[in-house]
Tab-separated table of C-alpha atoms in Angstrom:
chain	number	residue	atom	x	y	z
A	1	MET	CA	108.266	127.163	112.546
A	2	ALA	CA	106.472	123.865	113.214
A	3	ARG	CA	102.841	124.196	114.188
A	4	ARG	CA	101.831	123.286	117.733
A	5	PRO	CA	100.217	119.804	117.931
A	6	GLU	CA	96.946	121.154	119.331
A	7	LYS	CA	96.602	123.337	116.210
A	8	LEU	CA	96.709	120.214	114.038
A	9	ILE	CA	93.565	118.742	115.647
A	10	ARG	CA	90.418	120.648	114.655
A	11	LEU	CA	87.023	119.934	116.280
A	12	HIS	CA	83.860	120.540	114.225
A	13	GLU	CA	80.397	120.349	115.737
A	14	GLY	CA	76.879	121.476	114.873
A	15	ALA	CA	76.800	123.883	111.934
A	16	SER	CA	80.581	124.231	111.834
A	17	ARG	CA	81.807	125.846	108.622
A	18	GLY	CA	85.503	125.420	109.271
A	19	TYR	CA	85.731	121.886	107.885
A	20	LEU	CA	87.195	121.593	104.384
A	21	PRO	CA	85.971	118.351	102.771
A	22	PRO	CA	88.217	116.519	100.280
A	23	HIS	CA	87.858	117.874	96.756
A	24	SER	CA	90.364	115.671	94.901
A	25	ALA	CA	92.861	112.839	95.323
A	26	ASP	CA	95.739	115.347	95.369
A	27	TRP	CA	97.031	115.062	98.933
A	28	GLN	CA	99.327	118.069	98.535
A	29	SER	CA	96.353	120.406	98.234
A	30	ALA	CA	94.756	119.094	101.446
A	31	PRO	CA	95.232	120.674	104.878
A	32	ASP	CA	97.475	118.858	107.330
A	33	GLY	CA	96.496	117.497	110.716
A	34	VAL	CA	93.232	115.842	111.734
A	35	ASP	CA	89.607	116.967	111.573
A	36	VAL	CA	87.156	115.569	114.139
A	37	LEU	CA	83.518	115.700	113.010
A	38	LEU	CA	81.020	115.460	115.884
A	39	GLY	CA	77.304	114.954	115.289
A	40	ARG	CA	75.185	112.975	112.843
A	41	ASP	CA	73.814	115.985	110.971
A	42	LEU	CA	77.242	117.457	110.302
A	43	ILE	CA	78.592	114.131	109.035
A	44	GLN	CA	75.573	113.662	106.743
A	45	VAL	CA	76.153	117.076	105.186
A	46	HIS	CA	79.614	116.081	104.022
A	47	TYR	CA	79.252	112.283	103.711
A	48	PRO	CA	75.615	111.542	102.849
A	49	SER	CA	76.500	108.001	101.723
A	50	PHE	CA	77.501	107.073	105.295
A	51	ASP	CA	74.935	105.448	107.563
A	52	LYS	CA	72.834	108.104	109.287
A	53	GLU	CA	73.756	106.718	112.720
A	54	VAL	CA	77.460	107.606	112.365
A	55	ALA	CA	78.030	110.139	115.158
A	56	THR	CA	81.805	110.693	115.112
A	57	ALA	CA	84.297	110.735	112.263
A	58	LEU	CA	88.046	111.304	112.324
A	59	HIS	CA	89.414	112.643	109.052
A	60	ILE	CA	93.187	112.204	108.946
A	61	ARG	CA	94.359	114.521	106.212
A	62	ARG	CA	97.149	113.806	103.727
A	63	ALA	CA	96.793	110.052	104.130
A	64	GLY	CA	95.379	107.052	102.352
A	65	ASP	CA	97.241	105.855	99.272
A	66	ILE	CA	100.799	105.178	98.153
A	67	SER	CA	102.254	102.789	95.591
A	68	GLY	CA	104.583	100.317	97.301
A	69	GLN	CA	105.822	99.112	93.911
A	70	GLN	CA	106.794	102.602	92.773
A	71	LEU	CA	108.375	103.394	96.142
A	72	GLY	CA	110.508	100.245	95.925
A	73	GLN	CA	111.504	100.984	92.349
A	74	TYR	CA	112.537	104.508	93.299
A	75	MET	CA	114.691	103.126	96.112
A	76	LEU	CA	116.389	100.656	93.755
A	77	GLU	CA	117.096	103.341	91.167
A	78	THR	CA	118.570	105.559	93.891
A	79	MET	CA	120.745	102.806	95.394
A	80	ARG	CA	122.202	101.225	92.259
A	81	PRO	CA	124.479	104.187	91.370
A	82	LEU	CA	125.862	103.892	94.925
A	83	GLY	CA	126.918	100.292	94.315
A	84	ALA	CA	123.896	98.360	95.565
A	85	GLN	CA	123.102	95.090	93.786
A	86	PHE	CA	119.776	93.290	93.682
A	87	GLN	CA	119.373	89.534	93.424
A	88	GLN	CA	116.138	87.611	93.724
A	89	ALA	CA	116.630	84.260	95.427
A	90	ARG	CA	115.208	81.943	98.072
A	91	VAL	CA	117.206	81.624	101.281
A	92	LEU	CA	117.785	77.960	102.149
A	93	GLY	CA	120.139	78.227	105.112
A	94	ILE	CA	122.421	80.508	107.119
A	95	ALA	CA	125.649	79.443	108.839
A	96	LYS	CA	128.054	81.572	110.872
A	97	THR	CA	131.824	81.137	110.939
A	98	ASP	CA	133.980	84.224	110.739
A	99	ARG	CA	131.316	85.527	108.350
A	100	PHE	CA	127.757	84.583	107.503
A	101	VAL	CA	127.476	81.932	104.805
A	102	ILE	CA	124.051	82.135	103.157
A	103	ASP	CA	122.846	79.274	100.991
A	104	VAL	CA	120.338	80.455	98.362
A	105	LEU	CA	118.435	79.113	95.376
A	106	ALA	CA	118.517	81.504	92.416
A	107	ASP	CA	117.341	80.708	88.875
A	108	GLY	CA	117.132	77.027	89.757
A	109	ALA	CA	120.745	76.801	90.948
A	110	ARG	CA	122.161	76.788	94.485
A	111	GLN	CA	124.597	79.565	95.303
A	112	THR	CA	126.531	80.720	98.343
A	113	ILE	CA	126.715	84.318	99.480
A	114	LYS	CA	129.114	85.515	102.185
A	115	ALA	CA	128.244	88.528	104.272
A	116	ASP	CA	129.424	90.361	107.370
A	117	ILE	CA	125.962	91.727	108.142
A	118	ILE	CA	122.423	90.466	107.567
A	119	VAL	CA	119.313	92.633	107.609
A	120	ASN	CA	116.258	90.470	108.105
A	121	ALA	CA	113.448	92.244	106.270
A	122	ALA	CA	111.676	89.062	105.204
A	123	GLY	CA	108.138	90.199	106.034
A	124	PRO	CA	105.938	87.239	107.029
A	125	PHE	CA	108.971	84.935	106.723
A	126	ALA	CA	111.178	86.917	109.137
A	127	ALA	CA	110.803	84.336	111.915
A	128	HIS	CA	111.737	81.529	109.473
A	129	VAL	CA	114.899	83.374	108.432
A	130	ALA	CA	115.832	84.030	112.070
A	131	ALA	CA	115.420	80.328	112.879
A	132	MET	CA	118.038	79.534	110.223
A	133	HIS	CA	120.716	81.191	112.365
A	134	GLY	CA	119.315	79.835	115.624
A	135	GLU	CA	117.192	82.727	116.847
A	136	GLU	CA	113.511	82.891	117.744
A	137	LEU	CA	111.499	86.026	117.019
A	138	PRO	CA	108.169	86.847	118.758
A	139	ILE	CA	106.362	87.292	115.439
A	140	VAL	CA	103.065	85.799	114.269
A	141	ASN	CA	101.146	86.271	111.021
A	142	VAL	CA	97.519	87.269	110.531
A	143	LEU	CA	95.921	86.805	107.118
A	144	GLN	CA	94.462	89.984	105.624
A	145	GLN	CA	92.121	89.635	102.657
A	146	LYS	CA	90.771	92.195	100.197
A	147	ILE	CA	88.496	92.378	97.210
A	148	ALA	CA	88.501	94.918	94.389
A	149	PHE	CA	85.793	95.470	91.810
A	150	ALA	CA	84.406	98.073	89.449
A	151	ASP	CA	81.822	100.199	91.254
A	152	ARG	CA	79.630	100.608	88.196
A	153	ASN	CA	76.645	101.642	90.305
A	154	ARG	CA	78.646	104.456	91.945
A	155	ALA	CA	77.818	103.265	95.442
A	156	VAL	CA	80.965	104.975	96.765
A	157	ASP	CA	81.690	108.648	96.116
A	158	ARG	CA	84.991	109.010	94.248
A	159	LYS	CA	85.949	111.879	96.552
A	160	MET	CA	85.413	109.827	99.706
A	161	PRO	CA	88.652	109.332	101.676
A	162	PHE	CA	89.939	105.890	102.595
A	163	ALA	CA	87.246	105.033	105.158
A	164	ILE	CA	87.651	102.603	108.066
A	165	ASP	CA	84.720	101.500	110.226
A	166	LEU	CA	86.379	100.984	113.610
A	167	ASP	CA	83.334	99.661	115.452
A	168	GLY	CA	82.694	95.981	115.977
A	169	GLN	CA	79.408	94.658	114.662
A	170	MET	CA	76.992	91.793	114.198
A	171	LEU	CA	76.606	90.943	110.525
A	172	ALA	CA	73.075	91.390	109.219
A	173	TRP	CA	71.605	88.066	108.101
A	174	SER	CA	68.054	87.070	107.259
A	175	ASP	CA	66.377	84.434	109.417
A	176	ASP	CA	66.904	81.799	106.702
A	177	GLU	CA	70.564	82.730	106.306
A	178	ARG	CA	71.085	82.632	110.064
A	179	GLU	CA	69.557	79.170	110.268
A	180	ALA	CA	71.747	77.873	107.426
A	181	LEU	CA	74.915	79.350	108.917
A	182	SER	CA	74.226	77.976	112.390
A	183	ALA	CA	73.972	74.467	110.922
A	184	ALA	CA	77.533	74.655	109.547
A	185	PRO	CA	80.266	74.754	112.240
A	186	GLU	CA	82.748	76.471	109.914
A	187	PHE	CA	80.322	79.373	109.398
A	188	SER	CA	78.801	79.695	112.869
A	189	ARG	CA	81.445	82.247	113.886
A	190	LEU	CA	79.896	84.652	111.373
A	191	LEU	CA	76.871	84.847	113.679
A	192	ALA	CA	78.972	86.024	116.636
A	193	PRO	CA	80.158	89.605	117.301
A	194	MET	CA	82.781	90.533	114.695
A	195	PRO	CA	85.736	92.939	115.036
A	196	GLY	CA	85.885	96.353	113.422
A	197	SER	CA	88.447	97.893	111.045
A	198	ILE	CA	86.552	97.160	107.837
A	199	HIS	CA	87.971	99.480	105.225
A	200	CYS	CA	86.911	100.799	101.865
A	201	ARG	CA	88.537	103.153	99.442
A	202	PRO	CA	88.105	104.341	95.876
A	203	ASP	CA	90.952	103.087	93.693
A	204	GLY	CA	92.409	104.863	90.680
A	205	GLY	CA	92.042	108.504	91.664
A	206	ASP	CA	89.267	110.948	90.839
A	207	HIS	CA	88.504	109.394	87.461
A	208	GLY	CA	88.818	105.728	88.433
A	209	GLU	CA	85.957	103.263	88.785
A	210	TRP	CA	87.216	100.506	91.080
A	211	ILE	CA	86.898	100.265	94.836
A	212	LYS	CA	88.710	98.077	97.363
A	213	LEU	CA	87.288	96.489	100.503
A	214	GLY	CA	89.471	94.873	103.148
A	215	TRP	CA	89.041	93.284	106.555
A	216	ALA	CA	91.275	91.194	108.818
A	217	PHE	CA	88.171	89.716	110.446
A	218	ASN	CA	90.211	86.721	111.600
A	219	ALA	CA	92.527	88.999	113.607
A	220	GLU	CA	92.699	86.587	116.542
A	221	GLN	CA	93.781	83.674	114.331
A	222	THR	CA	97.444	83.377	113.438
A	223	THR	CA	98.715	81.247	110.587
A	224	GLU	CA	101.854	79.945	108.952
A	225	PRO	CA	102.786	82.078	105.934
A	226	PHE	CA	102.687	80.759	102.379
A	227	ARG	CA	103.686	82.356	99.091
A	228	GLU	CA	100.108	81.870	97.883
A	229	PRO	CA	97.798	82.211	100.906
A	230	GLU	CA	94.684	80.059	101.042
A	231	LEU	CA	91.802	82.514	100.809
A	232	ASN	CA	88.324	82.072	102.245
A	233	PRO	CA	85.891	81.633	99.321
A	234	TYR	CA	83.098	83.290	101.324
A	235	PHE	CA	85.174	86.380	102.163
A	236	PRO	CA	83.828	88.623	99.328
A	237	GLU	CA	80.251	88.177	100.572
A	238	VAL	CA	81.259	88.678	104.209
A	239	VAL	CA	83.351	91.828	103.723
A	240	LEU	CA	80.703	93.349	101.469
A	241	ARG	CA	78.041	92.708	104.100
A	242	ALA	CA	80.241	94.262	106.798
A	243	ALA	CA	81.173	97.306	104.697
A	244	SER	CA	77.489	97.902	103.958
A	245	ARG	CA	76.883	98.961	107.529
A	246	LEU	CA	78.985	102.121	107.180
A	247	GLN	CA	77.982	102.624	103.548
A	248	PRO	CA	74.506	101.159	103.004
A	249	ARG	CA	74.556	101.701	99.233
A	250	LEU	CA	77.124	98.885	98.949
A	251	ALA	CA	74.340	96.460	99.862
A	252	GLN	CA	73.090	96.608	96.280
A	253	TYR	CA	76.034	94.355	95.364
A	254	LEU	CA	75.023	91.581	97.787
A	255	GLY	CA	74.605	88.496	95.629
A	256	ALA	CA	75.506	90.598	92.589
A	257	LEU	CA	79.246	91.266	92.790
A	258	PRO	CA	80.826	91.768	89.345
A	259	ARG	CA	82.404	88.607	87.957
A	260	ASP	CA	85.642	90.431	87.164
A	261	ARG	CA	86.311	91.151	90.822
A	262	VAL	CA	89.732	90.398	92.316
A	263	HIS	CA	90.096	88.538	95.618
A	264	TYR	CA	93.587	88.586	97.085
A	265	GLY	CA	95.400	88.569	100.388
A	266	GLY	CA	98.622	88.751	102.328
A	267	TYR	CA	99.870	88.731	105.884
A	268	TYR	CA	100.213	91.099	108.799
A	269	PRO	CA	103.494	89.999	110.454
A	270	MET	CA	103.241	91.334	113.966
A	271	THR	CA	104.303	91.030	117.574
A	272	LYS	CA	101.698	90.441	120.275
A	273	GLU	CA	101.705	94.141	121.147
A	274	ASN	CA	101.768	95.082	117.429
A	275	TRP	CA	104.938	97.162	117.669
A	276	PRO	CA	107.625	96.555	115.034
A	277	LEU	CA	111.070	95.036	115.509
A	278	ILE	CA	113.719	97.408	114.162
A	279	GLY	CA	117.420	97.295	115.025
A	280	ALA	CA	119.845	94.727	116.390
A	281	ALA	CA	118.818	91.094	116.752
A	282	LYS	CA	120.266	88.882	119.490
A	283	THR	CA	122.655	87.324	116.968
A	284	SER	CA	125.694	89.542	116.476
A	285	GLY	CA	125.756	90.989	112.978
A	286	VAL	CA	122.032	90.500	112.340
A	287	PHE	CA	119.607	93.422	112.228
A	288	LEU	CA	115.830	93.503	111.951
A	289	ALA	CA	113.320	95.464	109.911
A	290	ALA	CA	110.353	93.266	110.688
A	291	ALA	CA	106.862	92.916	112.213
A	292	LEU	CA	105.528	96.020	110.445
A	293	SER	CA	101.964	94.651	110.546
A	294	GLY	CA	99.655	96.553	108.181
A	295	TYR	CA	101.857	99.647	108.176
A	296	GLY	CA	104.792	98.351	106.133
A	297	THR	CA	104.619	100.747	103.216
A	298	MET	CA	103.848	103.774	105.369
A	299	GLY	CA	106.645	102.992	107.806
A	300	ALA	CA	109.194	101.673	105.315
A	301	CYS	CA	111.368	104.778	104.988
A	302	ALA	CA	111.485	105.509	108.726
A	303	THR	CA	112.179	101.820	109.399
A	304	GLY	CA	115.062	101.832	106.936
A	305	ASP	CA	116.534	104.918	108.568
A	306	LEU	CA	116.372	103.429	112.088
A	307	CYS	CA	117.775	100.097	110.934
A	308	ALA	CA	120.623	101.782	109.041
A	309	ARG	CA	121.528	103.766	112.168
A	310	ALA	CA	121.704	100.520	114.128
A	311	VAL	CA	123.927	98.904	111.481
A	312	ALA	CA	126.258	101.909	111.337
A	313	GLY	CA	126.284	102.502	115.093
A	314	ALA	CA	124.968	106.016	114.492
A	315	GLN	CA	122.958	108.058	116.966
A	316	ALA	CA	119.265	107.132	117.008
A	317	PRO	CA	116.237	108.857	118.548
A	318	ALA	CA	115.244	107.835	122.076
A	319	PHE	CA	112.153	105.958	120.885
A	320	ALA	CA	114.265	103.564	118.785
A	321	ARG	CA	114.902	101.325	121.799
A	322	GLY	CA	111.175	100.810	122.283
A	323	LEU	CA	110.840	99.611	118.673
A	324	SER	CA	113.607	97.026	118.989
A	325	LEU	CA	114.018	93.697	120.756
A	326	ALA	CA	115.477	95.673	123.679
A	327	ARG	CA	111.967	96.682	124.746
A	328	TYR	CA	111.379	93.218	126.136
A	329	GLN	CA	113.925	94.071	128.846
A	330	ASP	CA	111.828	97.093	129.875
A	331	LYS	CA	109.284	95.595	132.284
A	332	ALA	CA	107.405	98.859	132.845
A	333	LEU	CA	106.884	99.381	129.119
A	334	MET	CA	105.812	95.791	128.505
A	335	ASP	CA	103.365	95.904	131.428
A	336	GLU	CA	101.873	99.089	129.973
A	337	LEU	CA	101.518	97.511	126.526
A	338	ALA	CA	99.986	94.360	127.983
A	339	ALA	CA	97.354	96.443	129.776
A	340	SER	CA	96.387	98.293	126.617
A	341	GLU	CA	93.182	97.151	124.905
A	342	SER	CA	94.172	98.488	121.514
A	343	ARG	CA	96.791	97.044	119.197
A	344	GLY	CA	95.717	98.891	116.080
A	345	LEU	CA	95.129	96.600	113.105
A	346	LEU	CA	94.728	98.617	109.935
């Protein structure tokens, strides 16, 4: 029998002994549900590396890490015996007669593919693909950057869960740094209040050494997608400074990040309300699995199931309509989403 939802949310306060801290990276051995830790002293007992002012922590159990590459490979290996074929190519154009005629560039040569149905799962390029068959999608892209480096000083406990600081903040600068930044227009925004959702996680399991820091601090700025995004050269210093508020021991790397660090980035394709687009497009025969924001890997399997139901005309759960283009015809829902202050960037 499924457990009641209220049993999956556990409140811990004061000298609570019911909280089970993480003891390994094995998610299957962890309890399910969510633990809510209330009080600075309690949080310091279990997470002494966190800033002593942290007063509330939500620990979502059985969450944090999955390999998108391995998940995709598993899907391919499962589909190929059923007749699925995989071809890597660049879509150049889409025309519609009795069928879709798709012009692609593969291995340096132009080819034509004919199809009765198209599933647009083009990530940050979904709106570009839709424009090829004359449709506009309400999708924008936000650049998300990350750095990874070897935590040789063990600033982050290997047993710490994937931690996200949700609070906005003012970055801590010295007086000299503040003066220098204020003199450069391109850096002056770093002196203003910054958004939250800075995240940090150990990488490589219990015996790994690397950590990853990420932050979509430019969440209000949308951009055109490129295969190789242009990254901000100052991002490693900025994200490290921001992450040091939740975990002060990271500050020891300020001005001393390892040279073998990796700085990379990608896009959050998203709608204004940050709900995905799954199901039928306006163009007959086209279906969407798009605008998955920062939750693409986590939502991939459920998205595929909903999209497949739309393609096959199979019964779908009631919430499927709200995740499709059809929601824009629901004025009450859209008014509710517009009034919400949260759109949940990971």
